[in-house]
Amino acid sequence: MIERAKHLASIISKHDEILVVTHIDADGVTAGAIASAALDRLGKEYSIKFVKQIDDDVLKEILDANPELVWFTDLGSNVEGKMNRIVTDHHRFNIKFYDFILNPHLFGLDGSIDTSGAGTTYLVARALDKKNVDLSALAIVGACGDLQDYRYCKLVGTNRQILKDGVRVGVLECKIDTRYFGRETRPIFKLLQYATDPLIPGLTGNEDACIAFLVEHEIRLRENDLWRRWIDLREEEKRKILSEIVKILIRKGFGSAFARRVIGEVYLLSKEEEGTELHDAKEFATLLNATARYGEPEIGLKVCLGDREEALKRARSMLRKHRQSLLEGLQFAREEGIIKRDFLQYFHAGEGIRDTIVGIVAGILLNSGEVDQDIPLIGFALTEDRKVKVSARGTRRLVEKGLNLSVALSKGAKAVGGVGGGHDIAAGATIPIGKEEEFLEVVEKEIKNQLLREVL
Ligand code: C5P
Ligand code: C5P
Ligand code: ZN
């Protein structure tokens, strides 16, 4: 991968004007920021374009702009046709081998665990100039945004090498702590209330129960007129809470491997102020999603590039709305009802959930244990241009049994004239309206084949 990164860096060096095309999520924004910073430092002229996905319309726009060189980040491996381009991506793809692509799947590595779009982009930035090692912090934010730590409760493979770079130059720190979201910014009872991986029976989703739990274990909720956050707790208080959660999980019949997921590695951006959304990589990633998934990726990009005034303020206010939208989305999906079939389950949100967050909603629902975890969950939502956005999420156990949602969704989409792809554990597609049932039939048949292949 490093050799390929050097090769791509040498292509960049030969061009003066570059169009960066990237994805509208946390990994895409950090990838775009890394590419921008690297090009800026080289004194290249560049512009950046954010897209939901690559389809014919997007390709046409790019070709019409006729840039000297296109740099696709966090997407683009599947783009066919003639175009002067390089690609730093991590999605599964099925075209012939091209030497202008840097993608872990080309090297037998898993793109949902080993490296993200920001990570592959970082490797090229580092190959352009050693000074770019400080950008490793953004690469780790991107990896966390794509949940690349999900499988092992820590980053592994190439991500780990990138982490080492960051630790070495003092922009990253890595420590063992709770994996629950919001360590730095949320009141502790909120952290527990929104705990989904692993969920805490009796506490998740129940504010009163979370407060009662903390009171029962003599954890003070407030100090100096402020809500105490996880980072305000003393070590023995943290230990107490975590061991009580593990006890609850074991008592409820969850295995110890599952219960152990309460702790894992957390990644801190050393140059950022403690107690802000920017200090913890997961919280930083969520802040970026709150901009990019609502049509304002430039705000997130500015935050990545160092704006701590106007852009950060806007991003924070968007984060509050993002939380609200997620809660409403979850509620909507529950009320709409999840329809179970033999090899998948789904909900159709119509216009009730924004197409850009239906995947996050599906992921939270599946992880929360509210729905059957033995089959994948698919969410549908309508897009502004009257198409159907599909998001599918699976579990680690299903992937171990052979599930590959990327293959299933791309087959299903192709059968009904849409496009789809992604990773084995999480994939997406866009299909024409009214084709949902036909799509589901193809996808279900493929999932059935995947899951029964080993049995038969
Ligand atoms: O487009 P991209 O590769 O950047 O996004 C990966 C997607 O996969 C993210 O939406 C992430 O949340 C999702 N994912 C997941 N479960 C995992 C790993 C990734 O839902 N275990
Ligand atoms: O949009 P969603 O979060 O469901 O996407 C899950 C994964 O599938 C992401 O990695 C995304 O980039 C990928 N995807 C894709 N092609 C699409 C839609 C999503 O590769 N048409
Ligand atoms: Zn990505």
Short mmCIF file of C-alpha atoms and ligand atoms in Angstrom, two decimals:
data_model
loop_
_atom_site.label_atom_id
_atom_site.label_comp_id
_atom_site.label_asym_id
_atom_site.label_seq_id
_atom_site.Cartn_x
_atom_site.Cartn_y
_atom_site.Cartn_z
CA MET A 1 0.00 0.00 0.00
CA ILE A 2 2.86 2.36 0.76
CA GLU A 3 4.39 1.68 -2.66
CA ARG A 4 1.05 2.39 -4.32
CA ALA A 5 0.70 5.58 -2.24
CA LYS A 6 4.11 6.72 -3.50
CA HIS A 7 3.04 6.05 -7.06
CA LEU A 8 -0.14 8.11 -6.61
CA ALA A 9 1.87 10.90 -4.95
CA SER A 10 4.14 11.02 -7.99
CA ILE A 11 1.07 11.43 -10.25
CA ILE A 12 -0.13 14.35 -8.11
CA SER A 13 3.27 16.01 -8.32
CA LYS A 14 2.99 16.11 -12.10
CA HIS A 15 -0.27 18.07 -12.11
CA ASP A 16 -1.11 21.64 -11.20
CA GLU A 17 -4.88 21.68 -10.99
CA ILE A 18 -6.73 18.99 -9.09
CA LEU A 19 -10.38 18.33 -8.39
CA VAL A 20 -10.94 16.37 -5.17
CA VAL A 21 -14.24 14.44 -5.17
CA THR A 22 -15.29 13.00 -1.84
CA HIS A 23 -18.14 11.46 0.12
CA ILE A 24 -20.57 13.30 2.41
CA ASP A 25 -19.85 11.53 5.67
CA ALA A 26 -17.26 11.89 8.43
CA ASP A 27 -14.76 9.66 6.65
CA GLY A 28 -15.34 11.52 3.38
CA VAL A 29 -14.95 14.94 4.99
CA THR A 30 -11.72 13.99 6.77
CA ALA A 31 -10.42 12.37 3.57
CA GLY A 32 -11.25 15.57 1.68
CA ALA A 33 -9.58 17.67 4.39
CA ILE A 34 -6.41 15.57 4.28
CA ALA A 35 -6.24 15.85 0.49
CA SER A 36 -6.93 19.61 0.64
CA ALA A 37 -4.29 20.25 3.30
CA ALA A 38 -1.70 18.18 1.43
CA LEU A 39 -2.40 19.97 -1.88
CA ASP A 40 -2.48 23.36 -0.20
CA ARG A 41 0.90 22.74 1.39
CA LEU A 42 2.28 21.81 -2.03
CA GLY A 43 0.94 25.04 -3.45
CA LYS A 44 -1.32 23.23 -5.94
CA GLU A 45 -4.54 24.69 -7.22
CA TYR A 46 -7.44 22.54 -6.18
CA SER A 47 -11.16 22.48 -5.54
CA ILE A 48 -13.32 20.03 -3.67
CA LYS A 49 -16.66 18.51 -4.53
CA PHE A 50 -18.84 16.58 -2.09
CA VAL A 51 -21.17 13.89 -3.42
CA LYS A 52 -23.62 11.41 -1.88
CA GLN A 53 -22.50 8.70 -4.26
CA ILE A 54 -21.14 8.36 -7.75
CA ASP A 55 -23.82 8.00 -10.37
CA ASP A 56 -24.11 8.99 -14.04
CA ASP A 57 -25.15 12.57 -13.21
CA VAL A 58 -22.16 13.11 -10.93
CA LEU A 59 -19.79 11.61 -13.49
CA LYS A 60 -21.18 13.87 -16.18
CA GLU A 61 -20.63 16.96 -14.00
CA ILE A 62 -17.04 15.92 -13.36
CA LEU A 63 -16.35 15.24 -17.04
CA ASP A 64 -17.95 18.56 -18.02
CA ALA A 65 -15.63 20.40 -15.63
CA ASN A 66 -12.79 18.66 -17.44
CA PRO A 67 -10.20 18.93 -14.63
CA GLU A 68 -6.55 18.14 -15.23
CA LEU A 69 -6.62 15.43 -12.57
CA VAL A 70 -9.46 14.08 -10.41
CA TRP A 71 -8.65 12.73 -6.93
CA PHE A 72 -11.50 10.56 -5.67
CA THR A 73 -11.39 10.03 -1.91
CA ASP A 74 -13.58 7.61 0.10
CA LEU A 75 -15.30 6.58 -3.13
CA GLY A 76 -14.63 6.07 -6.81
CA SER A 77 -13.04 2.62 -7.01
CA ASN A 78 -15.89 1.45 -9.23
CA VAL A 79 -15.77 4.32 -11.71
CA GLU A 80 -15.25 3.05 -15.23
CA GLY A 81 -14.36 4.93 -18.38
CA LYS A 82 -11.65 7.30 -19.41
CA MET A 83 -10.64 10.02 -16.99
CA ASN A 84 -7.32 11.20 -15.62
CA ARG A 85 -7.70 10.26 -11.98
CA ILE A 86 -6.37 8.74 -8.82
CA VAL A 87 -8.48 7.00 -6.19
CA THR A 88 -7.91 6.60 -2.44
CA ASP A 89 -10.81 4.50 -1.22
CA HIS A 90 -11.76 1.46 0.85
CA HIS A 91 -15.06 0.25 -0.61
CA ARG A 92 -15.42 -3.14 -2.25
CA PHE A 93 -15.18 -2.97 -6.02
CA ASN A 94 -15.36 -5.31 -8.94
CA ILE A 95 -13.68 -3.67 -11.90
CA LYS A 96 -10.40 -4.79 -13.38
CA PHE A 97 -7.19 -3.99 -11.57
CA TYR A 98 -6.06 -0.41 -12.00
CA ASP A 99 -2.77 0.95 -10.74
CA PHE A 100 -4.18 4.41 -9.99
CA ILE A 101 -6.30 3.01 -7.15
CA LEU A 102 -5.19 2.72 -3.53
CA ASN A 103 -7.71 0.51 -1.77
CA PRO A 104 -7.02 -2.09 0.96
CA HIS A 105 -9.15 -4.64 -0.94
CA LEU A 106 -6.50 -4.61 -3.69
CA PHE A 107 -4.02 -5.94 -1.15
CA GLY A 108 -6.20 -8.62 0.43
CA LEU A 109 -7.16 -6.39 3.35
CA ASP A 110 -10.66 -5.68 4.65
CA GLY A 111 -11.76 -2.13 3.87
CA SER A 112 -14.22 -2.03 6.75
CA ILE A 113 -11.53 -2.70 9.35
CA ASP A 114 -8.03 -2.12 8.01
CA THR A 115 -8.21 1.42 6.54
CA SER A 116 -10.83 4.03 5.79
CA GLY A 117 -11.04 6.51 2.94
CA ALA A 118 -9.31 9.07 5.16
CA GLY A 119 -6.60 6.49 5.91
CA THR A 120 -5.77 5.68 2.29
CA THR A 121 -5.80 9.41 1.51
CA TYR A 122 -3.45 9.99 4.43
CA LEU A 123 -0.97 7.42 3.04
CA VAL A 124 -0.75 9.45 -0.15
CA ALA A 125 -0.43 12.73 1.78
CA ARG A 126 2.43 11.24 3.77
CA ALA A 127 4.09 10.03 0.60
CA LEU A 128 3.84 13.57 -0.78
CA ASP A 129 5.60 15.04 2.23
CA LYS A 130 6.72 13.61 5.58
CA LYS A 131 5.44 16.79 7.22
CA ASN A 132 1.91 15.62 6.57
CA VAL A 133 2.12 13.10 9.43
CA ASP A 134 0.14 15.56 11.57
CA LEU A 135 -2.83 14.75 9.31
CA SER A 136 -2.91 11.27 10.88
CA ALA A 137 -5.27 12.71 13.52
CA LEU A 138 -7.89 13.36 10.83
CA ALA A 139 -7.32 9.89 9.38
CA ILE A 140 -8.17 8.37 12.77
CA VAL A 141 -11.31 10.53 13.03
CA GLY A 142 -12.36 9.17 9.62
CA ALA A 143 -11.72 5.56 10.66
CA CYS A 144 -13.79 6.06 13.82
CA GLY A 145 -16.55 7.71 11.78
CA ASP A 146 -16.78 4.51 9.72
CA LEU A 147 -16.78 2.38 12.92
CA GLN A 148 -13.56 0.63 11.93
CA ASP A 149 -12.86 -0.08 15.60
CA TYR A 150 -16.17 -1.95 15.90
CA ARG A 151 -14.91 -5.46 15.33
CA TYR A 152 -11.99 -5.60 17.77
CA CYS A 153 -12.92 -2.64 19.98
CA LYS A 154 -9.75 -1.03 18.70
CA LEU A 155 -8.14 -0.03 15.42
CA VAL A 156 -5.93 -2.64 13.76
CA GLY A 157 -3.86 -3.12 10.61
CA THR A 158 -2.98 -0.05 8.58
CA ASN A 159 -5.12 2.10 10.90
CA ARG A 160 -2.80 1.09 13.74
CA GLN A 161 0.25 2.20 11.74
CA ILE A 162 -1.42 5.53 11.12
CA LEU A 163 -2.23 5.80 14.82
CA LYS A 164 1.44 5.19 15.63
CA ASP A 165 2.43 8.07 13.35
CA GLY A 166 0.06 10.35 15.23
CA VAL A 167 1.23 9.26 18.66
CA ARG A 168 4.86 9.68 17.61
CA VAL A 169 4.40 13.29 16.50
CA GLY A 170 2.14 14.15 19.42
CA VAL A 171 -1.20 14.70 17.68
CA LEU A 172 -2.87 11.53 18.96
CA GLU A 173 -3.23 9.64 22.19
CA CYS A 174 -4.71 6.23 22.66
CA LYS A 175 -6.15 4.93 25.92
CA ILE A 176 -8.38 2.24 27.31
CA ASP A 177 -11.68 3.58 28.54
CA THR A 178 -15.39 3.15 28.03
CA ARG A 179 -16.41 2.85 24.38
CA TYR A 180 -19.71 4.59 25.02
CA PHE A 181 -20.28 7.72 23.01
CA GLY A 182 -19.97 11.13 24.60
CA ARG A 183 -17.21 10.62 27.20
CA GLU A 184 -16.13 14.23 26.98
CA THR A 185 -19.28 16.23 26.45
CA ARG A 186 -22.31 14.40 27.81
CA PRO A 187 -23.69 14.25 31.35
CA ILE A 188 -23.01 10.68 32.57
CA PHE A 189 -26.68 9.74 32.72
CA LYS A 190 -27.04 10.76 29.05
CA LEU A 191 -24.04 8.64 28.11
CA LEU A 192 -25.78 5.65 29.72
CA GLN A 193 -29.20 6.52 28.32
CA TYR A 194 -27.86 6.47 24.77
CA ALA A 195 -25.61 3.44 25.24
CA THR A 196 -26.12 1.07 22.31
CA ASP A 197 -22.92 -0.92 21.87
CA PRO A 198 -23.41 -2.86 24.05
CA LEU A 199 -26.87 -1.82 25.10
CA ILE A 200 -27.60 -1.93 28.84
CA PRO A 201 -30.87 -3.71 29.59
CA GLY A 202 -33.00 -1.55 31.87
CA LEU A 203 -30.86 1.55 31.36
CA THR A 204 -30.55 2.20 27.61
CA GLY A 205 -33.36 4.50 26.54
CA ASN A 206 -34.55 5.19 30.09
CA GLU A 207 -33.33 8.46 31.57
CA ASP A 208 -34.97 7.98 34.97
CA ALA A 209 -33.45 4.53 35.33
CA CYS A 210 -29.98 5.86 34.45
CA ILE A 211 -30.22 8.59 37.08
CA ALA A 212 -31.49 6.09 39.68
CA PHE A 213 -28.65 3.70 38.81
CA LEU A 214 -26.03 6.40 39.38
CA VAL A 215 -27.65 7.55 42.62
CA GLU A 216 -27.85 3.97 43.86
CA HIS A 217 -24.12 3.57 43.31
CA GLU A 218 -23.35 6.88 44.98
CA ILE A 219 -22.11 8.64 41.89
CA ARG A 220 -22.80 12.36 42.22
CA LEU A 221 -24.54 13.69 39.13
CA ARG A 222 -23.49 17.31 39.53
CA GLU A 223 -20.44 19.17 40.72
CA ASN A 224 -19.90 22.93 40.94
CA ASP A 225 -23.31 23.48 39.40
CA LEU A 226 -22.41 21.47 36.31
CA TRP A 227 -23.41 18.03 35.12
CA ARG A 228 -20.53 15.66 35.58
CA ARG A 229 -19.29 14.02 32.39
CA TRP A 230 -17.46 10.70 32.11
CA ILE A 231 -14.11 12.50 32.07
CA ASP A 232 -14.99 14.25 35.36
CA LEU A 233 -15.32 10.96 37.23
CA ARG A 234 -12.63 9.56 39.49
CA GLU A 235 -11.03 6.30 38.38
CA GLU A 236 -12.79 4.27 41.08
CA GLU A 237 -16.15 5.76 40.08
CA LYS A 238 -15.57 4.74 36.45
CA ARG A 239 -14.55 1.25 37.51
CA LYS A 240 -17.62 0.93 39.70
CA ILE A 241 -20.01 1.94 36.91
CA LEU A 242 -18.39 -0.33 34.33
CA SER A 243 -18.31 -3.34 36.61
CA GLU A 244 -21.99 -2.81 37.50
CA ILE A 245 -22.86 -2.64 33.78
CA VAL A 246 -20.94 -5.85 33.13
CA LYS A 247 -22.84 -7.49 36.01
CA ILE A 248 -26.18 -6.42 34.50
CA LEU A 249 -25.19 -7.83 31.11
CA ILE A 250 -24.01 -11.14 32.52
CA ARG A 251 -27.12 -11.41 34.69
CA LYS A 252 -29.24 -10.88 31.59
CA GLY A 253 -27.51 -13.79 29.90
CA PHE A 254 -25.09 -11.94 27.62
CA GLY A 255 -21.71 -13.64 27.26
CA SER A 256 -18.57 -12.14 28.70
CA ALA A 257 -17.19 -11.37 25.23
CA PHE A 258 -20.22 -9.17 24.65
CA ALA A 259 -20.02 -7.57 28.09
CA ARG A 260 -16.35 -6.75 27.53
CA ARG A 261 -17.35 -4.41 24.71
CA VAL A 262 -18.08 -1.72 27.33
CA ILE A 263 -14.38 -0.97 27.29
CA GLY A 264 -11.95 -0.60 24.45
CA GLU A 265 -9.55 1.87 22.97
CA VAL A 266 -10.47 5.51 22.65
CA TYR A 267 -8.52 7.95 20.52
CA LEU A 268 -7.83 11.50 21.60
CA LEU A 269 -6.67 14.44 19.54
CA SER A 270 -3.95 15.85 21.76
CA LYS A 271 -3.96 19.33 20.24
CA GLU A 272 -7.67 19.85 20.89
CA GLU A 273 -9.13 21.11 24.12
CA GLU A 274 -10.36 18.46 26.54
CA GLY A 275 -14.12 18.44 27.05
CA THR A 276 -14.92 19.59 23.52
CA GLU A 277 -16.42 17.60 20.66
CA LEU A 278 -13.03 17.72 18.96
CA HIS A 279 -10.92 15.95 21.57
CA ASP A 280 -12.39 12.46 21.23
CA ALA A 281 -12.17 10.98 17.71
CA LYS A 282 -15.67 9.45 17.82
CA GLU A 283 -17.25 12.69 18.96
CA PHE A 284 -15.32 14.63 16.31
CA ALA A 285 -16.62 12.23 13.66
CA THR A 286 -20.20 12.72 14.83
CA LEU A 287 -19.77 16.48 14.67
CA LEU A 288 -18.67 16.09 11.04
CA ASN A 289 -21.61 13.86 10.19
CA ALA A 290 -23.88 16.52 11.66
CA THR A 291 -22.68 18.92 8.97
CA ALA A 292 -22.08 16.67 5.98
CA ARG A 293 -25.24 14.63 6.12
CA TYR A 294 -27.36 17.78 6.15
CA GLY A 295 -25.92 19.31 3.02
CA GLU A 296 -23.19 21.43 4.69
CA PRO A 297 -20.00 19.38 4.35
CA GLU A 298 -17.98 22.58 3.81
CA ILE A 299 -18.62 23.51 7.45
CA GLY A 300 -17.14 20.20 8.58
CA LEU A 301 -14.26 20.63 6.18
CA LYS A 302 -13.45 24.03 7.66
CA VAL A 303 -13.48 22.58 11.17
CA CYS A 304 -11.04 19.87 10.03
CA LEU A 305 -8.81 22.52 8.51
CA GLY A 306 -8.66 24.44 11.78
CA ASP A 307 -11.57 26.90 11.88
CA ARG A 308 -12.46 27.19 15.57
CA GLU A 309 -14.71 30.23 15.24
CA GLU A 310 -17.66 30.51 12.90
CA ALA A 311 -17.51 27.00 11.39
CA LEU A 312 -17.19 25.29 14.76
CA LYS A 313 -20.10 27.29 16.10
CA ARG A 314 -22.26 26.30 13.15
CA ALA A 315 -21.17 22.67 13.41
CA ARG A 316 -22.12 22.60 17.10
CA SER A 317 -25.56 23.93 16.43
CA MET A 318 -25.99 21.39 13.64
CA LEU A 319 -24.93 18.66 16.06
CA ARG A 320 -27.89 19.46 18.31
CA LYS A 321 -30.22 19.13 15.33
CA HIS A 322 -28.51 15.90 14.25
CA ARG A 323 -29.17 14.35 17.68
CA GLN A 324 -32.80 15.40 17.45
CA SER A 325 -33.14 13.98 13.91
CA LEU A 326 -31.63 10.66 14.99
CA LEU A 327 -34.03 10.37 17.92
CA GLU A 328 -36.97 11.24 15.70
CA GLY A 329 -35.72 8.84 13.03
CA LEU A 330 -35.48 5.99 15.52
CA GLN A 331 -38.97 6.74 16.80
CA PHE A 332 -40.30 6.89 13.26
CA ALA A 333 -38.77 3.56 12.25
CA ARG A 334 -40.17 1.90 15.38
CA GLU A 335 -43.65 3.27 14.74
CA GLU A 336 -43.57 2.48 11.05
CA GLY A 337 -42.82 -1.08 12.04
CA ILE A 338 -40.08 -3.44 11.07
CA ILE A 339 -41.24 -6.08 8.63
CA LYS A 340 -39.58 -9.46 8.97
CA ARG A 341 -38.89 -11.87 6.16
CA ASP A 342 -36.91 -15.10 6.30
CA PHE A 343 -33.48 -13.64 5.55
CA LEU A 344 -33.86 -9.93 6.13
CA GLN A 345 -35.99 -7.36 7.90
CA TYR A 346 -36.80 -3.84 6.75
CA PHE A 347 -38.65 -0.60 7.36
CA HIS A 348 -39.76 2.00 4.86
CA ALA A 349 -39.47 5.52 6.20
CA GLY A 350 -40.80 7.27 3.10
CA GLU A 351 -40.18 10.95 3.76
CA GLY A 352 -40.06 10.38 7.51
CA ILE A 353 -36.28 9.98 7.72
CA ARG A 354 -33.67 11.91 5.75
CA ASP A 355 -32.02 9.63 3.19
CA THR A 356 -28.56 10.60 4.43
CA ILE A 357 -29.17 9.35 7.98
CA VAL A 358 -31.35 6.30 7.38
CA GLY A 359 -28.19 4.16 7.54
CA ILE A 360 -27.22 5.53 10.94
CA VAL A 361 -30.76 4.87 12.20
CA ALA A 362 -30.64 1.29 10.86
CA GLY A 363 -27.23 0.75 12.48
CA ILE A 364 -28.36 1.98 15.88
CA LEU A 365 -31.58 -0.08 15.75
CA LEU A 366 -29.75 -3.28 14.87
CA ASN A 367 -27.07 -2.73 17.50
CA SER A 368 -29.56 -1.81 20.18
CA GLY A 369 -30.91 -5.34 20.21
CA GLU A 370 -34.48 -4.08 19.75
CA VAL A 371 -34.67 -6.04 16.52
CA ASP A 372 -33.66 -9.56 15.52
CA GLN A 373 -29.87 -9.64 15.23
CA ASP A 374 -29.79 -12.88 13.26
CA ILE A 375 -30.84 -11.24 10.01
CA PRO A 376 -29.67 -7.93 8.48
CA LEU A 377 -31.76 -4.76 8.72
CA ILE A 378 -32.60 -2.67 5.67
CA GLY A 379 -34.00 0.87 5.77
CA PHE A 380 -35.65 2.68 2.85
CA ALA A 381 -36.10 6.44 2.58
CA LEU A 382 -37.14 8.75 -0.23
CA THR A 383 -34.60 11.18 -1.62
CA GLU A 384 -35.30 14.74 -2.71
CA ASP A 385 -35.19 13.69 -6.35
CA ARG A 386 -37.84 11.02 -5.77
CA LYS A 387 -35.64 7.98 -5.73
CA VAL A 388 -35.34 5.40 -2.97
CA LYS A 389 -32.24 5.37 -0.77
CA VAL A 390 -31.46 1.98 0.73
CA SER A 391 -29.21 1.38 3.72
CA ALA A 392 -28.39 -2.10 4.98
CA ARG A 393 -26.62 -3.05 8.18
CA GLY A 394 -25.44 -6.45 9.42
CA THR A 395 -23.63 -7.79 12.47
CA ARG A 396 -20.17 -9.23 12.95
CA ARG A 397 -21.66 -12.67 13.54
CA LEU A 398 -23.58 -12.60 10.25
CA VAL A 399 -20.45 -11.55 8.37
CA GLU A 400 -18.60 -14.47 9.93
CA LYS A 401 -21.37 -16.70 8.56
CA GLY A 402 -20.83 -15.37 5.04
CA LEU A 403 -23.00 -12.24 4.82
CA ASN A 404 -21.79 -9.71 2.28
CA LEU A 405 -24.20 -6.79 2.04
CA SER A 406 -22.10 -5.03 -0.57
CA VAL A 407 -22.55 -7.90 -3.01
CA ALA A 408 -26.24 -8.34 -2.13
CA LEU A 409 -27.15 -4.66 -2.52
CA SER A 410 -25.19 -4.17 -5.67
CA LYS A 411 -26.92 -7.21 -7.23
CA GLY A 412 -30.34 -6.05 -6.06
CA ALA A 413 -29.77 -2.52 -7.30
CA LYS A 414 -28.49 -3.68 -10.66
CA ALA A 415 -31.58 -5.86 -11.14
CA VAL A 416 -33.88 -2.85 -10.82
CA GLY A 417 -31.75 -0.23 -12.59
CA GLY A 418 -30.07 1.31 -9.53
CA VAL A 419 -26.57 1.46 -8.05
CA GLY A 420 -25.30 -0.01 -4.80
CA GLY A 421 -22.24 -1.18 -2.93
CA GLY A 422 -20.20 -0.67 0.21
CA HIS A 423 -18.84 -3.18 2.71
CA ASP A 424 -19.81 -6.66 3.88
CA ILE A 425 -21.24 -5.34 7.16
CA ALA A 426 -22.75 -2.09 5.86
CA ALA A 427 -23.87 -1.18 2.37
CA GLY A 428 -26.17 1.19 0.55
CA ALA A 429 -27.96 1.69 -2.74
CA THR A 430 -30.24 4.00 -4.67
CA ILE A 431 -33.07 2.48 -6.68
CA PRO A 432 -36.09 3.78 -8.62
CA ILE A 433 -39.27 4.39 -6.66
CA GLY A 434 -41.74 1.48 -6.72
CA LYS A 435 -39.02 -1.11 -7.20
CA GLU A 436 -38.59 -1.87 -3.49
CA GLU A 437 -40.28 -5.28 -3.51
CA GLU A 438 -38.44 -6.50 -6.59
CA PHE A 439 -35.18 -5.26 -5.07
CA LEU A 440 -35.90 -7.01 -1.76
CA GLU A 441 -36.54 -10.30 -3.53
CA VAL A 442 -33.16 -10.26 -5.28
CA VAL A 443 -31.36 -9.11 -2.13
CA GLU A 444 -33.05 -11.70 0.06
CA LYS A 445 -32.25 -14.50 -2.35
CA GLU A 446 -28.59 -13.45 -2.41
CA ILE A 447 -28.41 -13.17 1.40
CA LYS A 448 -29.99 -16.60 1.70
CA ASN A 449 -27.33 -18.00 -0.62
CA GLN A 450 -24.57 -16.29 1.33
CA LEU A 451 -25.76 -17.55 4.69
CA LEU A 452 -26.55 -21.08 3.57
CA ARG A 453 -23.53 -21.56 1.32
CA GLU A 454 -21.48 -23.06 4.10
CA VAL A 455 -24.29 -25.21 5.39
CA LEU A 456 -25.15 -26.73 2.03
O1 C5P B 1 -19.05 5.14 3.04
P1 C5P B 1 -18.26 4.57 4.11
O2 C5P B 1 -17.35 3.48 3.85
O3 C5P B 1 -17.44 5.77 4.50
O4 C5P B 1 -19.09 4.26 5.40
C1 C5P B 1 -19.02 3.06 6.10
C2 C5P B 1 -20.34 2.90 6.77
O5 C5P B 1 -20.41 1.63 7.39
C3 C5P B 1 -20.59 3.92 7.88
O6 C5P B 1 -21.88 4.42 7.72
C4 C5P B 1 -20.51 3.09 9.15
O7 C5P B 1 -21.29 3.60 10.16
C5 C5P B 1 -20.99 1.74 8.67
N1 C5P B 1 -20.55 0.61 9.51
C6 C5P B 1 -21.49 -0.05 10.29
N2 C5P B 1 -21.12 -1.11 11.09
C7 C5P B 1 -19.84 -1.49 11.13
C8 C5P B 1 -18.89 -0.86 10.34
C9 C5P B 1 -19.27 0.20 9.53
O8 C5P B 1 -22.65 0.32 10.28
N3 C5P B 1 -19.50 -2.49 11.93
O1 C5P B 2 -25.44 5.24 2.85
P1 C5P B 2 -25.06 4.21 3.84
O2 C5P B 2 -24.56 4.77 5.12
O3 C5P B 2 -26.08 3.17 4.06
O4 C5P B 2 -23.84 3.46 3.16
C1 C5P B 2 -23.24 2.32 3.70
C2 C5P B 2 -22.00 2.02 2.92
O5 C5P B 2 -22.33 1.71 1.56
C3 C5P B 2 -21.08 3.21 2.84
O6 C5P B 2 -19.77 2.71 2.89
C4 C5P B 2 -21.38 3.81 1.48
O7 C5P B 2 -20.30 4.51 0.95
C5 C5P B 2 -21.67 2.58 0.66
N1 C5P B 2 -22.53 2.87 -0.50
C6 C5P B 2 -22.09 2.56 -1.77
N2 C5P B 2 -22.89 2.79 -2.87
C7 C5P B 2 -24.11 3.34 -2.73
C8 C5P B 2 -24.57 3.69 -1.45
C9 C5P B 2 -23.76 3.43 -0.34
O8 C5P B 2 -20.98 2.06 -1.92
N3 C5P B 2 -24.85 3.56 -3.79
ZN ZN B 3 -15.43 5.53 4.25
#
